Short mmCIF file of C-alpha atoms and ligand atoms in Angstrom, two decimals:
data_model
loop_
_atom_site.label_atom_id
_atom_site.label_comp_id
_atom_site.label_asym_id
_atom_site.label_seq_id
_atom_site.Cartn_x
_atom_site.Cartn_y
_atom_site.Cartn_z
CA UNK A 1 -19.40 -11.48 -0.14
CA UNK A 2 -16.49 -9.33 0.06
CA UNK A 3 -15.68 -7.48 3.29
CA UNK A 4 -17.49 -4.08 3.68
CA UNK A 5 -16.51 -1.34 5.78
CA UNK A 6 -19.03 -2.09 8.92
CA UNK A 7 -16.81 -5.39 9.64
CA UNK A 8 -14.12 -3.67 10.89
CA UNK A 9 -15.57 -3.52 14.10
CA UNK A 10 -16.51 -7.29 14.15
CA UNK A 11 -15.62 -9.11 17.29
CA UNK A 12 -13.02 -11.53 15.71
CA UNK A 13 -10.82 -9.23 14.75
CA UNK A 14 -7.20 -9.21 17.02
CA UNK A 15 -5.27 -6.06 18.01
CA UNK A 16 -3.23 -7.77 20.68
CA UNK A 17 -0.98 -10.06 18.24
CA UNK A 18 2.44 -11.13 20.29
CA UNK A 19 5.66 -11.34 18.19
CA UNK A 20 5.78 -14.92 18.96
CA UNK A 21 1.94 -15.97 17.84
CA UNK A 22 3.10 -14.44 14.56
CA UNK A 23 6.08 -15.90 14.52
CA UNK A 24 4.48 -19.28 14.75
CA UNK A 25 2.25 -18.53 11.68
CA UNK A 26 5.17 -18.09 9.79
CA UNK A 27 7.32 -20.84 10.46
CA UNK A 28 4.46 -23.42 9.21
CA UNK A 29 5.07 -25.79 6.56
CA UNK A 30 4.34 -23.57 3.44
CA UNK A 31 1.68 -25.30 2.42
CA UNK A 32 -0.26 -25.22 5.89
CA UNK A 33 0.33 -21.63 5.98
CA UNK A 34 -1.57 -20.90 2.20
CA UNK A 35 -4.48 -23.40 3.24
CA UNK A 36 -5.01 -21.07 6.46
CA UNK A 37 -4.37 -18.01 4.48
CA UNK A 38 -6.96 -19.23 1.37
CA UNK A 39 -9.87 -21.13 4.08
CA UNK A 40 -9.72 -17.46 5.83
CA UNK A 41 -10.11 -15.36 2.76
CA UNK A 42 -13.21 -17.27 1.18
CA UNK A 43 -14.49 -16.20 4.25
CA UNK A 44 -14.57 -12.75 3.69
CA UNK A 45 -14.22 -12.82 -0.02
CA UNK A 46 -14.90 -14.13 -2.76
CA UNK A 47 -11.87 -15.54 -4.23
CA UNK A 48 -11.64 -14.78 -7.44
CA UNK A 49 -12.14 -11.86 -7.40
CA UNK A 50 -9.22 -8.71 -7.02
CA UNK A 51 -9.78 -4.82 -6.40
CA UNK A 52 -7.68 -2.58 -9.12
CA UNK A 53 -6.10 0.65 -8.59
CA UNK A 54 -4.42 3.12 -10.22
CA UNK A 55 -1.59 5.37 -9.08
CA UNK A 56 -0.33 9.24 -10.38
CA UNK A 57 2.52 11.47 -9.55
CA UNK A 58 0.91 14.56 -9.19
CA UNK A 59 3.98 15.95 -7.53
CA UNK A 60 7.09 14.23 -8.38
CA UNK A 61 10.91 14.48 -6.84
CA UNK A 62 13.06 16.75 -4.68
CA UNK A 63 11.50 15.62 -1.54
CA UNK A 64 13.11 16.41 1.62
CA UNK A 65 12.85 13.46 2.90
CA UNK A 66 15.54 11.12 3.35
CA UNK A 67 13.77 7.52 2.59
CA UNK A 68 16.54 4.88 1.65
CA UNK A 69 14.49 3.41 -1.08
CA UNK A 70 13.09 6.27 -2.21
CA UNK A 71 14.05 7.65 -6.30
CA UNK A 72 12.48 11.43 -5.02
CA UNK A 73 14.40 12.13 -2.00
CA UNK A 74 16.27 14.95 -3.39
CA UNK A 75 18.94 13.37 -1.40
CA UNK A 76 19.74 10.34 -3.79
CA UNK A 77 20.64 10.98 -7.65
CA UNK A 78 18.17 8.14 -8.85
CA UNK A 79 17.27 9.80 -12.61
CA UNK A 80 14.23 11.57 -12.35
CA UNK A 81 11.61 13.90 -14.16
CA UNK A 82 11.03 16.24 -11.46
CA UNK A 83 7.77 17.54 -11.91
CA UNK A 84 5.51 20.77 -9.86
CA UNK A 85 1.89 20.18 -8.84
CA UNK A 86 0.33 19.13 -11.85
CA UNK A 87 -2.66 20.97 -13.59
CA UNK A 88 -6.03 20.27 -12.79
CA UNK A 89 -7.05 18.88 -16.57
CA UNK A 90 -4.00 16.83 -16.92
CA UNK A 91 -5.17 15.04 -13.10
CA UNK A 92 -8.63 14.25 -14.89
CA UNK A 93 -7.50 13.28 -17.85
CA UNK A 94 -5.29 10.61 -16.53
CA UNK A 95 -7.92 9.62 -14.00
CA UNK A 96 -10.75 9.20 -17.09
CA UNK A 97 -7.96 7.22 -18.87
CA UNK A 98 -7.49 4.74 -15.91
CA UNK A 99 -11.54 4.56 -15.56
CA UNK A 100 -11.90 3.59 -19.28
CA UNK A 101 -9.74 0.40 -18.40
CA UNK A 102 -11.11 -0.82 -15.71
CA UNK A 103 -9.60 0.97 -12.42
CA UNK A 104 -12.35 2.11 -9.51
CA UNK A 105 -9.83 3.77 -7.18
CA UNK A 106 -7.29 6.44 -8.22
CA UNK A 107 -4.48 7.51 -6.05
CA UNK A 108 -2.85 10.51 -6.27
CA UNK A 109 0.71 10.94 -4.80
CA UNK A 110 2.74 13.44 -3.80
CA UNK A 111 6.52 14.03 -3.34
CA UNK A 112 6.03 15.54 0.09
CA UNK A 113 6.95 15.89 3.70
CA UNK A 114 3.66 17.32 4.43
CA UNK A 115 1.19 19.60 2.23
CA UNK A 116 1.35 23.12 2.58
CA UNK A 117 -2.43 24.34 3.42
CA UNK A 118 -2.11 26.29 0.07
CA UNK A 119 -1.13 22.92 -1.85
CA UNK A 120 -3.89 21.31 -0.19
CA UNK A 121 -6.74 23.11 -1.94
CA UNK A 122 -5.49 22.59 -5.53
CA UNK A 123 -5.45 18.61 -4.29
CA UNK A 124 -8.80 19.07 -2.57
CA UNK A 125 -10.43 20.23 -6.29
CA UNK A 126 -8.69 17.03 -7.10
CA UNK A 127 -10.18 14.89 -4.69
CA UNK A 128 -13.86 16.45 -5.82
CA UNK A 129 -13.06 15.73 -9.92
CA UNK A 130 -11.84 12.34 -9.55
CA UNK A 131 -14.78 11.63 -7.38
CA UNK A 132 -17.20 13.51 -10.12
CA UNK A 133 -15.79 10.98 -12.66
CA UNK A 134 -17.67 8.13 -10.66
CA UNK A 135 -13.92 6.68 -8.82
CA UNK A 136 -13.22 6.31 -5.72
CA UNK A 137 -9.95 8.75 -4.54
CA UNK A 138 -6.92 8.17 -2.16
CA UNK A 139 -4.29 10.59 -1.97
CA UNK A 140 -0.74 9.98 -0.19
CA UNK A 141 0.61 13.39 0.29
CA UNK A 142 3.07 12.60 3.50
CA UNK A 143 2.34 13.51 7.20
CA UNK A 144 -1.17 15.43 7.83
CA UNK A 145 -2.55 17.47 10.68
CA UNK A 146 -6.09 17.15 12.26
CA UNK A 147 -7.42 19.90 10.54
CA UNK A 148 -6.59 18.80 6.80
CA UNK A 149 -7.65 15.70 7.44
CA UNK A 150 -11.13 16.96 8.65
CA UNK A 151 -10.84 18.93 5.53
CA UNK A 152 -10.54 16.14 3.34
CA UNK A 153 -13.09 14.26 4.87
CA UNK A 154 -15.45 16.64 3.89
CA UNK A 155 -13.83 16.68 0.11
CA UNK A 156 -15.42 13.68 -0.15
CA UNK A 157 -11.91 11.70 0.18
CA UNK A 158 -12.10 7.69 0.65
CA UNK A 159 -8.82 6.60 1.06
CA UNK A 160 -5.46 7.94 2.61
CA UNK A 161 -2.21 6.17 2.04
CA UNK A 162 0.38 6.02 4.84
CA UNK A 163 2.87 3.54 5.19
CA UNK A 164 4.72 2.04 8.70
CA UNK A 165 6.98 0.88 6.03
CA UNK A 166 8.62 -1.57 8.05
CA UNK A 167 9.35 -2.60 11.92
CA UNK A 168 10.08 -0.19 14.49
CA UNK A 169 13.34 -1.51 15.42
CA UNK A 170 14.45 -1.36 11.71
CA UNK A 171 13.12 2.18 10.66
CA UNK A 172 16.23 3.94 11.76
CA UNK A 173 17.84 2.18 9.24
CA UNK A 174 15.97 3.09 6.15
CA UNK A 175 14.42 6.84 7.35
CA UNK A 176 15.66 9.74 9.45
CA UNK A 177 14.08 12.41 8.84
CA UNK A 178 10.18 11.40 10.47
CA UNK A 179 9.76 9.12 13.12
CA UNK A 180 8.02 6.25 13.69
CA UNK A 181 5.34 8.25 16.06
CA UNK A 182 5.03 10.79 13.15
CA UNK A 183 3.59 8.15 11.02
CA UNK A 184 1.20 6.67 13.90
CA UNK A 185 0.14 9.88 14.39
CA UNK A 186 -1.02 10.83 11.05
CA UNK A 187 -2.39 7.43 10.78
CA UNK A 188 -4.86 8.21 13.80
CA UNK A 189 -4.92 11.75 12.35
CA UNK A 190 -6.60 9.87 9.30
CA UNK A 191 -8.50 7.05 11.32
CA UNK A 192 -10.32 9.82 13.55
CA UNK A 193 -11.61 11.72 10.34
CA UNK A 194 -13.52 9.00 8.94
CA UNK A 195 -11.39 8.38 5.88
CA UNK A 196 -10.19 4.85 4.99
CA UNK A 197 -6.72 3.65 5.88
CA UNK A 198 -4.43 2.38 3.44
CA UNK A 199 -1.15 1.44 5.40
CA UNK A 200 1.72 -1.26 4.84
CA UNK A 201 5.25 -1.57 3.68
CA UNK A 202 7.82 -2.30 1.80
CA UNK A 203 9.73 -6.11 2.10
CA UNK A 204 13.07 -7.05 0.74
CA UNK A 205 14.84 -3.78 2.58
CA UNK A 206 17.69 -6.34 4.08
CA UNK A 207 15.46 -6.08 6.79
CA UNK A 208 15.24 -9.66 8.89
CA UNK A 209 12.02 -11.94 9.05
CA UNK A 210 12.06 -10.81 12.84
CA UNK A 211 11.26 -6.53 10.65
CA UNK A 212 8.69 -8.44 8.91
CA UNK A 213 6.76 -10.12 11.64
CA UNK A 214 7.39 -6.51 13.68
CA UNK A 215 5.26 -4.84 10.57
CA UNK A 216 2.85 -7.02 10.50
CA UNK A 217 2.36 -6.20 14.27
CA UNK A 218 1.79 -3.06 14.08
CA UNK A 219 -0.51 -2.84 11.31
CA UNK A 220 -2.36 -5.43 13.08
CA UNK A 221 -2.50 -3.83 16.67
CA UNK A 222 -3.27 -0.44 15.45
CA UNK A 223 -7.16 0.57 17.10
CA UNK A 224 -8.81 -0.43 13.32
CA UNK A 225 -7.11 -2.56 11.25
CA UNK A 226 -6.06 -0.69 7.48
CA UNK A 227 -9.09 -0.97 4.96
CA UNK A 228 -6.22 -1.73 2.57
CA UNK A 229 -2.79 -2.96 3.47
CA UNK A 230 -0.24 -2.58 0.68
CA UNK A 231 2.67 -4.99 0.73
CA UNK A 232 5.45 -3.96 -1.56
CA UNK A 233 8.26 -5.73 -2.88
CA UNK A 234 11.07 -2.94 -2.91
CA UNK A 235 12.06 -1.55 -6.27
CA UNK A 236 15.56 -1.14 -6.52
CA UNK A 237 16.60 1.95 -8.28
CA UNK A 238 19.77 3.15 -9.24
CA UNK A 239 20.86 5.97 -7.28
CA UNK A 240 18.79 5.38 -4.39
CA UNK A 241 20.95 3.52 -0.97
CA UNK A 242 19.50 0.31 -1.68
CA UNK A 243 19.75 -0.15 -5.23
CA UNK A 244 21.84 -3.05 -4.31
CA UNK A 245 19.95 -4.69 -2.01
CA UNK A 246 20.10 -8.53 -2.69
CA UNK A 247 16.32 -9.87 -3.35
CA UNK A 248 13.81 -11.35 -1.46
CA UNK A 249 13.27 -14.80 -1.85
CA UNK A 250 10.10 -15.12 -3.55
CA UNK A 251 8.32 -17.93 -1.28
CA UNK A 252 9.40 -15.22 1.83
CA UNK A 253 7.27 -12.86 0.26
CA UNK A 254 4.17 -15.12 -0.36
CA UNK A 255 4.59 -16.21 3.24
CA UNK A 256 4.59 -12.40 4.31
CA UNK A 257 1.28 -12.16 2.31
CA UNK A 258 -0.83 -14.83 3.81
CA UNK A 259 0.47 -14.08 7.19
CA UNK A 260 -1.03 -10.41 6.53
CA UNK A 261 -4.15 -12.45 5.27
CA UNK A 262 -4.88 -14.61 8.48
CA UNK A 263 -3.85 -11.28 11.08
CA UNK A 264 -5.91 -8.86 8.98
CA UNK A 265 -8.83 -11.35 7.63
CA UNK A 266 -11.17 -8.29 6.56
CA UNK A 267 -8.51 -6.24 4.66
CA UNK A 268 -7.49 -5.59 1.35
CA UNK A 269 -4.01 -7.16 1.14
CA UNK A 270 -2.40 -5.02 -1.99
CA UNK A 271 0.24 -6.89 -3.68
CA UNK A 272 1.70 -3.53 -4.94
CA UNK A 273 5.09 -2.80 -6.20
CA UNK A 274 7.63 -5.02 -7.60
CA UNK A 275 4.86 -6.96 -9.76
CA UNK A 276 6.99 -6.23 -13.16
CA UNK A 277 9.77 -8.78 -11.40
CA UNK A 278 7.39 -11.11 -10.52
CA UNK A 279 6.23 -14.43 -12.72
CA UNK A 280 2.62 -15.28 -13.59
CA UNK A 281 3.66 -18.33 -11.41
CA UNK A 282 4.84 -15.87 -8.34
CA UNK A 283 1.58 -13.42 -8.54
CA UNK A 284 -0.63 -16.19 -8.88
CA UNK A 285 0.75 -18.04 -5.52
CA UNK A 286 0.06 -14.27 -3.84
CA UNK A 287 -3.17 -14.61 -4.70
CA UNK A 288 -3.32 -18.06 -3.64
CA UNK A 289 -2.54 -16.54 -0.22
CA UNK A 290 -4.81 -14.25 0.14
CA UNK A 291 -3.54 -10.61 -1.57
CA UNK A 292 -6.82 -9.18 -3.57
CA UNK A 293 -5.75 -5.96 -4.66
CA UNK A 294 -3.49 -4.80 -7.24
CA UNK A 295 -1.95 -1.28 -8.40
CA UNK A 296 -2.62 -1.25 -12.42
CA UNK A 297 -1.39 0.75 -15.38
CA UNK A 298 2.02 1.33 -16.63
CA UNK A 299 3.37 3.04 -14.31
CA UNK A 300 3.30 3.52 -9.87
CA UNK A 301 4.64 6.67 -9.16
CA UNK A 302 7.84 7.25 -10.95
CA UNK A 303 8.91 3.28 -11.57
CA UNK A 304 6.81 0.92 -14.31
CA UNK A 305 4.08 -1.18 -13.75
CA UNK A 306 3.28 -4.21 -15.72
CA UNK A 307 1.36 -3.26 -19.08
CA UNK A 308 -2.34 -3.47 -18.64
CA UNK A 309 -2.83 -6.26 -21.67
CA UNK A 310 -0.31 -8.58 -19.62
CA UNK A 311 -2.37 -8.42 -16.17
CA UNK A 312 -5.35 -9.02 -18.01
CA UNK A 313 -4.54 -11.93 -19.88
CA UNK A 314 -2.91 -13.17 -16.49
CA UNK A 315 -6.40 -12.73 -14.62
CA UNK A 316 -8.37 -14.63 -17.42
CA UNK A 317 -5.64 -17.28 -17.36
CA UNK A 318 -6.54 -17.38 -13.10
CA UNK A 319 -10.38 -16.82 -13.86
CA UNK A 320 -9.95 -13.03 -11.72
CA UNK A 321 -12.26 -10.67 -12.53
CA UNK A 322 -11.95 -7.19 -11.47
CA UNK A 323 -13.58 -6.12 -8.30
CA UNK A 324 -16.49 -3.51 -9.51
N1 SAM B 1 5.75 11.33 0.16
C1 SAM B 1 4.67 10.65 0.74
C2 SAM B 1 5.11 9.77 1.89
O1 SAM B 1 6.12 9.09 1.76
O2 SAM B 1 4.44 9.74 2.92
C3 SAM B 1 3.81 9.87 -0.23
C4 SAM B 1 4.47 9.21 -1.45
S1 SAM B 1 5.59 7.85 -1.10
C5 SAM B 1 6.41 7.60 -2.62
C6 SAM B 1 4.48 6.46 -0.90
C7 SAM B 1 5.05 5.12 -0.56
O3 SAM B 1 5.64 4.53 -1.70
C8 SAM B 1 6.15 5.05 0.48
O4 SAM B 1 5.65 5.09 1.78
C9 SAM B 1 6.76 3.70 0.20
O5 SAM B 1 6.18 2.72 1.02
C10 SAM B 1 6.44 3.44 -1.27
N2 SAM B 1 7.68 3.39 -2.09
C11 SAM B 1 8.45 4.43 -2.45
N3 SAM B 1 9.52 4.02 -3.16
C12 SAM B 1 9.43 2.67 -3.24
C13 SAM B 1 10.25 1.66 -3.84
N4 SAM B 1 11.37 1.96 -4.46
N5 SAM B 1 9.85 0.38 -3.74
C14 SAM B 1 8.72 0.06 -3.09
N6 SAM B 1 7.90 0.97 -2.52
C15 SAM B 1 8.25 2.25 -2.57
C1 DTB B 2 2.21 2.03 -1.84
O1 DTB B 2 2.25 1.35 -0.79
N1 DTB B 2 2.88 1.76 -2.94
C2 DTB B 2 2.65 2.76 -3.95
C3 DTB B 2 1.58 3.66 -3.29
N2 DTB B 2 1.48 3.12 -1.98
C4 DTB B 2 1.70 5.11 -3.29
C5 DTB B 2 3.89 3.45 -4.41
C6 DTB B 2 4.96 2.52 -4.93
C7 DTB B 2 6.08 3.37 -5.44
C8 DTB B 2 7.14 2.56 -6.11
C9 DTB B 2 8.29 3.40 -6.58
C10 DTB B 2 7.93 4.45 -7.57
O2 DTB B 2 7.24 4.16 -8.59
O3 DTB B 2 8.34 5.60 -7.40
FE1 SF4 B 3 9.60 11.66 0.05
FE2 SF4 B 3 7.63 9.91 0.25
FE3 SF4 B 3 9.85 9.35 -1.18
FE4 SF4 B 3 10.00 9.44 1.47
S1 SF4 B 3 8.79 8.00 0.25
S2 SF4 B 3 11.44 10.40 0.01
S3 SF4 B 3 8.55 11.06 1.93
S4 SF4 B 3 8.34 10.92 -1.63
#
């Protein structure tokens, strides 16, 4: 029932998506829109039914980078434990602790740029103990080459996290220090290695429906689409540029969602951060359109998480299970 790896080559899958055919999907009557989004995702899924994750910092702050939303850019003054590559033991040990409740994939990110070669072994005897515990592993370490990709590959790695983070015309505005090509071209960098691509963005940037729809595009029209296609709501942290960025409006968002559902129908839509704003009522319309994949734990990368007792009793209340 749910969407396997082989069906991303299946014949009904678009890569030529116009602005204005997108456009269209989102300007339906709300309801229309959710009917499409939910008749579309029974096809491919089953419905109740969502895939769990969990995230570590295994390399936290002073990043060079200078992303607007960002707490670890050591160009903002967001408060922040800056933490060094983390040991070994203390990687498994959180990993075991998300398998014992309930998470299959753990993903491992790091406050970089790009990894040094030297930093990449330490993660790659990462990659191979996570895996050893019986998860799968994705790792978002920042812009890759060819070779450490290939190297990864053969690690064993399943997933590799890389977001477009929002539409090319609004990047400028958010990040200046990597381009918009830089990210395409780890993406491929990723997508030619054999390792799955996890790749989306973060909404409620002040960016304009018109950045949203842009996105979507180019997730959509990349060669593959993403295995998994995280859609965050921005956390606003003090210190960072956009801590005062007004907030989305909620039915926006869902909207955003099941137009991500109907472009990319075999895909793993990731409601992802911004879930500790968000109402029962709110998460439960998101998976009403279509998301089936959560991050869970207590904590993303340096920002919290909903605690694990409160999305539980919210999927029994919806009749979720977890995804094994
Ligand atoms: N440094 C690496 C990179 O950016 O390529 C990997 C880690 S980075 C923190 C991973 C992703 O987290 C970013 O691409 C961004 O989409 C997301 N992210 C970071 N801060 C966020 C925030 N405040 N709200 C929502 N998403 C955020
Ligand atoms: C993604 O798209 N969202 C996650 C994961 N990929 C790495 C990260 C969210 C980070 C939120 C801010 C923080 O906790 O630092
Ligand atoms: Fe650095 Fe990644 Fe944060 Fe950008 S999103 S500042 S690259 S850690």
């Amino acid at each position: 029932m749910n969407a396997r790896v082989e069906d991303f080559n299946a014949d009904d899958l678009r890569h030529d998506w116009s602005v204005a055919e997108i456009s269209d999907l989102f300007e339906q009557p709300f309801n229309d829109l959710l009917f499409q989004a939910q008749s579309l995702h029974r096809q491919h899924f089953d419905p109740n039914s969502v895939q769990v994750s969990s995230l570590l910092s295994i390399k936290t702050g002073k990043c060079p980078e200078d992303c607007a939303y960002c707490p670890q850019s050591v160009r903002h003054d967001a408060e922040l434990n800056v933490d060094p590559l983390m040991p070994l033991a203390e990687v498994l040990d959180a990993a075991g602790k998300a398998k014992a409740m309930g998470s299959t994939r753990f993903c491992m990110g790091a406050a970089w740029r790009s990894p040094k070669d030297k930093d990449l072994d330490k993660v790659i005897d990462m990659v191979k103990g996570v895996k050893a515990l019986g998860m799968e592993t994705c790792l978002t370490l920042g812009m890759l080459t060819e070779k450490q990709t290939q190297r990864l590959k053969a690690a064993g790695l399943d997933y590799y996290n890389h977001n477009l983070d929002t539409s090319p015309e609004f990047y400028g505005e958010i990040i200046s220090t990597r381009t918009y090509q830089d990210r395409l071209d780890t993406l491929s960098h990723v997508r030619d290695a054999g390792i799955h691509v996890c790749c989306g963005g973060i909404v409620g940037m002040g960016e304009t429906r018109r950045d949203r729809i842009g996105l979507l595009q180019q997730l959509a029209n990349q060669p593959q689409h993403p295995e998994s296609v995280p859609i965050n709501m921005l956390v606003r942290v003090e210190g960072t540029p956009l801590a005062d960025e007004s907030e989305l409006d909620h039915l926006e968002f869902v909207r955003t969602l099941a137009v991500a559902r109907i472009m990319m129908p075999h895909s793993y839509v990731r409601l992802s951060a911004g879930r500790e704003k968000m109402s029962d009522e709110l998460q439960a319309l998101c998976f009403h359109a279509g998301a089936n994949s959560i991050f869970y734990g207590e904590k993303l990368l340096t920002t919290t998480n909903p605690d694990t007792e409160h999305d539980m009793a919210l999927f029994a209340k919806l009749g979720i299970s977890v995804m094994q």
